[in-house]
Structures are given as structure tokens and as C-alpha cells.
Amino acid sequence: MDRLLAIGDIHGCLTSLQLLIEKVQPTSEDLLVILGDVISRGPDTKGCIDLLIALEQDVPMVFLMGNHEEFMLDAHECEIACGSWMYFGGEETLLSYAPDYQSADIQNVPDSHWELIESFQDYFETDEEIFVHGMVEPDEPLDQQDSTAFRWLKFEDVQPHISGKQVICGHTSQKSGIPANLKHAICIDTNACRGGWLTCLDVKAEIAHQTNEESEYRILDMNSMTVMGDRETED
Ligand SMILES: [Mn+2]
């Protein structure tokens, strides 16, 4: 493996995602972990899923389940759940699938997208890292935990996991736009589509690539947590 890469909560921010992929240029030698919450909030969930499906043809990828994907899958199962999902991002998500951008209808989501979302995993481990959407309980092995925590637990008072592995997660939005780096745990949900940034962490290089909906790009040094060089704006 060349690079171990992780992208935080995308939330339908296609402009940010396209630019991030263009800048990071993941290859067949890399491993790219998508930390979940690909959907909801932003303008183009459908475009984001299409892009990731295309990318997966060339790049080894792992997809993790976010709490928003859990909402979406529940909505698919049951008409009533679909109603409450509308208040938590379902409407923006489904409008991105509507041919006229008018009618939020779950029937417009194609099978290929359901198949991808249904395949999302609870967590992913390497020898040194744990990747998860929400958080993990610090004192329990992963295979003994209630999977709800993996999608819902917040990045608050985070203790090292008993495995000694570094935990890399999304879910708890960092309003500053800068990842939270405790060394034993890093949160890279940097508030995309709400005036923040979309982050791709290059784990071994200890840098983070960031883009936003204004098509800005910057690189953070994960040791000093400062921006390296000048910010670029794409025309
Ligand atoms: Mn999220």
C-alpha cells in the first residue's frame, strides 16, 4: 500500500469532493477509507455516490456506515421512518435524485446506490488504526461492542482504546474547520457544507488535504495543526 487515506463526512458536498479527489489523486496503490455520512445536507448526494462508485473501479476503498446512512436504510425499510428522515437530511438527499429537483421520492434512488450503502461496514482496522464513523467504547474490544456507538458516539472526553490503536473518525463536526487531533484519536469531520471544509487525512504522511464549496484547497500539517503554504482558489 502506498498511502492510507481517510475522507470525513461528505454530506452531499460534490464541489468539495470533486476538488479533493482531483488534488489527492488516489491510485490503485492507495487505500481510501470513506468514514460515512456521504449523504444529506449538501446539494448533491446522488453526485457524490456516483463519483465514489466510479472511483471504486480504480482505487481500493472501504466504506463505513454513518448515522445518516442508517437513517436512509431505515427509511427504505419502512414508510413511517421515511417521514422522520425528511427532517434529518432526507429531503436534500432525495431531491438530488429527483429528475426535476422537485419531488423527494425514495423510489428514485437506483439499486446500485442501495447496494453500495447496504455494504457500508461498522468499522475497519489496520495493524495500527481503527477507522469508525462515530467513536468506539475505549475499554471494550471492537467485536464486543454495541454497533450503535460506532455511528452515534460523539468525540467527547476520548480515552485511548485498549487495543492501543489510533482511532480515526468523523461524525462530531469541528466548527473550526480544523480536525481534532488527540494523537490517540483524530476526528476529521470538519463541517463540510456548513461553511467548513471537507478533509482527506493522509495518515502516514501526517497531513490533511482540505477543500470547500467555494473551491478552495489547503493542506494542514497534522503535527502543528496549521495550514501549510498558501491557500489556492480554483477558477
Ligand atoms: Mn455527519
Coordinates of C-alpha atoms and ligand atoms in Angstrom, one line a residue:
M1 CA 0.0 0.0 0.0
D2 CA 1.2 3.4 -0.9
R3 CA -1.0 5.8 1.1
L4 CA -3.6 5.2 3.7
L5 CA -6.2 7.9 3.2
A6 CA -9.5 8.7 5.0
I7 CA -12.2 11.1 4.0
G8 CA -14.6 12.6 6.7
D9 CA -18.3 13.4 6.5
I10 CA -19.0 14.4 2.9
H11 CA -22.7 15.3 3.3
G12 CA -23.5 15.7 -0.3
C13 CA -20.8 18.4 -1.0
L14 CA -20.0 17.4 -4.5
T15 CA -17.9 20.5 -5.4
S16 CA -15.7 19.8 -2.4
L17 CA -15.4 16.1 -3.1
Q18 CA -14.6 16.6 -6.8
L19 CA -11.8 19.0 -6.0
L20 CA -10.5 16.9 -3.1
I21 CA -10.2 13.8 -5.4
E22 CA -8.5 16.0 -8.1
K23 CA -6.0 17.2 -5.5
V24 CA -5.3 13.9 -3.7
Q25 CA -5.3 11.8 -6.9
P26 CA -5.9 8.4 -5.1
T27 CA -4.5 5.5 -7.1
S28 CA -4.7 1.7 -7.2
E29 CA -1.7 1.6 -4.8
D30 CA -3.6 3.6 -2.1
L31 CA -6.3 2.5 0.3
L32 CA -9.1 5.1 0.7
V33 CA -11.5 4.8 3.7
I34 CA -14.8 6.8 3.5
L35 CA -15.8 7.5 7.1
G36 CA -19.6 7.7 6.5
D37 CA -22.2 10.4 6.2
V38 CA -21.7 10.7 2.5
I39 CA -25.4 11.7 2.2
S40 CA -27.7 14.5 3.4
R41 CA -27.4 18.3 4.0
G42 CA -25.4 19.3 0.9
P43 CA -26.8 19.8 -2.6
D44 CA -25.8 16.6 -4.4
T45 CA -25.8 13.3 -2.6
K46 CA -26.5 11.5 -5.8
G47 CA -23.5 13.1 -7.5
C48 CA -21.2 12.1 -4.5
I49 CA -22.4 8.5 -4.6
D50 CA -21.9 8.3 -8.4
L51 CA -18.4 9.7 -8.1
L52 CA -17.5 7.2 -5.4
I53 CA -18.9 4.3 -7.4
A54 CA -16.8 5.4 -10.3
L55 CA -13.7 5.9 -8.2
E56 CA -14.0 2.4 -6.7
Q57 CA -13.3 1.0 -10.2
D58 CA -9.7 2.2 -9.9
V59 CA -9.0 2.7 -6.2
P60 CA -9.2 0.2 -3.3
M61 CA -11.9 1.6 -1.0
V62 CA -13.6 0.9 2.3
F63 CA -16.9 2.5 3.2
L64 CA -18.1 2.9 6.7
M65 CA -21.7 3.4 7.9
G66 CA -22.6 6.8 9.2
N67 CA -25.7 7.7 11.3
H68 CA -27.2 9.4 8.2
E69 CA -26.9 6.2 6.1
E70 CA -28.5 4.4 8.9
F71 CA -31.5 6.8 8.7
M72 CA -31.6 6.3 4.9
L73 CA -31.6 2.5 5.1
D74 CA -34.3 2.6 7.8
A75 CA -36.4 4.9 5.6
H76 CA -36.1 2.4 2.8
E77 CA -37.4 -0.4 5.0
C78 CA -40.4 1.5 6.3
E79 CA -42.6 4.3 5.1
I80 CA -43.0 5.8 8.6
A81 CA -39.3 6.1 9.1
C82 CA -39.1 7.8 5.8
G83 CA -41.3 10.5 7.2
S84 CA -38.9 11.4 10.1
W85 CA -35.8 11.1 7.9
M86 CA -37.2 14.1 6.0
Y87 CA -36.3 16.3 9.0
F88 CA -32.8 14.9 9.2
G89 CA -31.4 15.4 5.7
G90 CA -33.7 13.0 3.8
E91 CA -35.3 15.8 1.8
E92 CA -32.0 17.2 0.4
T93 CA -30.8 13.7 -0.2
L94 CA -33.9 12.7 -2.2
L95 CA -34.1 15.9 -4.1
S96 CA -30.7 15.2 -5.6
Y97 CA -32.3 12.1 -7.1
A98 CA -35.4 13.9 -8.5
P99 CA -35.2 14.5 -12.3
D100 CA -36.9 17.9 -11.8
Y101 CA -35.3 18.6 -8.4
Q102 CA -38.9 18.9 -7.2
S103 CA -40.2 15.7 -5.7
A104 CA -38.4 13.9 -2.9
D105 CA -39.3 10.3 -3.8
I106 CA -37.3 7.4 -2.3
Q107 CA -38.2 5.3 -5.4
N108 CA -35.8 7.5 -7.5
V109 CA -32.7 6.1 -5.7
P110 CA -31.2 3.4 -8.0
D111 CA -30.4 -0.1 -7.0
S112 CA -26.7 0.5 -7.5
H113 CA -26.8 3.2 -4.8
W114 CA -28.7 1.0 -2.3
E115 CA -26.3 -1.8 -2.9
L116 CA -23.3 0.4 -2.1
I117 CA -24.9 1.9 1.0
E118 CA -26.1 -1.5 2.3
S119 CA -22.4 -2.7 2.0
F120 CA -21.1 0.0 4.4
Q121 CA -19.2 -1.5 7.3
D122 CA -19.3 -0.7 11.0
Y123 CA -15.6 -0.1 11.3
F124 CA -12.3 -1.0 9.7
E125 CA -9.0 -1.9 11.3
T126 CA -5.4 -2.0 10.3
D127 CA -2.4 -3.1 12.5
E128 CA -2.2 0.5 13.9
E129 CA -5.5 2.2 13.3
I130 CA -9.2 1.8 13.8
F131 CA -11.5 3.7 11.4
V132 CA -15.1 4.4 12.5
H133 CA -17.8 7.0 11.8
G134 CA -18.7 8.0 15.4
M135 CA -16.5 6.6 18.1
V136 CA -15.6 3.4 20.0
E137 CA -16.0 2.5 23.6
P138 CA -12.4 2.7 25.0
D139 CA -12.5 -0.3 27.3
E140 CA -14.0 -3.0 25.1
P141 CA -12.7 -5.0 22.1
L142 CA -14.5 -3.8 18.9
D143 CA -16.2 -7.2 18.2
Q144 CA -17.9 -7.0 21.7
Q145 CA -19.3 -3.5 21.3
D146 CA -22.9 -2.5 20.5
S147 CA -22.6 -1.2 16.9
T148 CA -24.8 1.8 17.7
A149 CA -21.8 3.5 19.3
F150 CA -19.8 3.2 16.0
R151 CA -22.3 5.5 14.3
W152 CA -23.6 7.7 17.2
L153 CA -21.0 8.2 19.9
K154 CA -19.6 11.7 20.0
F155 CA -15.9 12.7 20.1
E156 CA -16.0 13.9 23.7
D157 CA -13.7 13.0 26.5
V158 CA -12.0 10.5 24.2
Q159 CA -9.8 7.9 26.0
P160 CA -7.3 5.7 24.2
H161 CA -8.8 2.4 23.0
I162 CA -7.5 -0.7 24.9
S163 CA -6.0 -2.0 21.6
G164 CA -3.5 0.9 21.6
K165 CA -4.6 1.7 18.1
Q166 CA -5.2 5.2 16.9
V167 CA -8.9 5.9 16.2
I168 CA -9.7 7.9 13.1
C169 CA -13.3 9.1 12.9
G170 CA -15.8 11.6 11.6
H171 CA -19.3 12.4 13.0
T172 CA -18.6 15.2 15.5
S173 CA -18.3 18.3 13.4
Q174 CA -15.3 20.5 14.2
K175 CA -16.7 24.0 13.7
S176 CA -13.2 25.5 13.4
G177 CA -12.7 23.5 10.2
I178 CA -9.6 22.0 11.7
P179 CA -9.5 18.3 12.7
A180 CA -9.4 17.5 16.4
N181 CA -6.1 15.7 17.0
L182 CA -5.5 14.0 20.3
K183 CA -2.9 11.7 18.8
H184 CA -4.6 8.5 20.1
A185 CA -7.7 9.7 18.2
I186 CA -8.4 12.1 15.4
C187 CA -11.7 13.5 14.3
I188 CA -11.8 14.7 10.7
D189 CA -15.5 15.8 10.4
T190 CA -14.6 19.5 9.6
N191 CA -18.1 20.7 8.9
A192 CA -18.4 20.4 5.1
C193 CA -21.3 22.2 3.6
R194 CA -21.9 24.3 6.6
G195 CA -19.1 26.8 5.9
G196 CA -16.4 24.4 6.9
W197 CA -14.1 22.0 5.0
L198 CA -14.0 18.5 3.6
T199 CA -11.0 16.7 4.9
C200 CA -8.8 13.8 3.5
L201 CA -6.3 12.6 6.0
D202 CA -3.1 11.1 4.7
V203 CA -2.5 9.0 7.8
K204 CA 1.2 8.1 7.4
A205 CA 2.3 11.4 5.9
E206 CA 0.5 13.2 8.8
I207 CA -1.0 15.8 6.5
A208 CA -4.6 16.6 5.7
H209 CA -6.0 17.9 2.4
Q210 CA -9.0 20.2 2.7
T211 CA -11.4 21.6 0.2
N212 CA -14.6 23.6 0.5
E213 CA -17.7 24.6 -1.5
E214 CA -16.0 27.8 -2.6
S215 CA -13.5 25.6 -4.4
E216 CA -10.6 26.5 -2.0
Y217 CA -7.9 24.0 -1.3
R218 CA -5.3 23.8 1.5
I219 CA -3.0 21.3 3.3
L220 CA -2.7 21.0 7.0
D221 CA 0.3 19.8 8.9
M222 CA -1.2 17.3 11.4
N223 CA 1.6 17.8 13.9
S224 CA 1.3 21.6 14.2
M225 CA -2.3 21.6 13.1
T226 CA -1.6 24.7 10.9
V227 CA -2.1 25.4 7.2
M228 CA 1.0 24.7 5.1
G229 CA 1.7 27.2 2.4
D230 CA -0.9 29.5 0.7
R231 CA -4.5 28.6 0.1
E232 CA -5.4 28.1 -3.5
T233 CA -8.6 29.0 -5.2
E234 CA -9.7 27.2 -8.3
D235 CA -11.3 29.3 -11.1
Ligands
MN1 MN -22.1 13.8 9.9

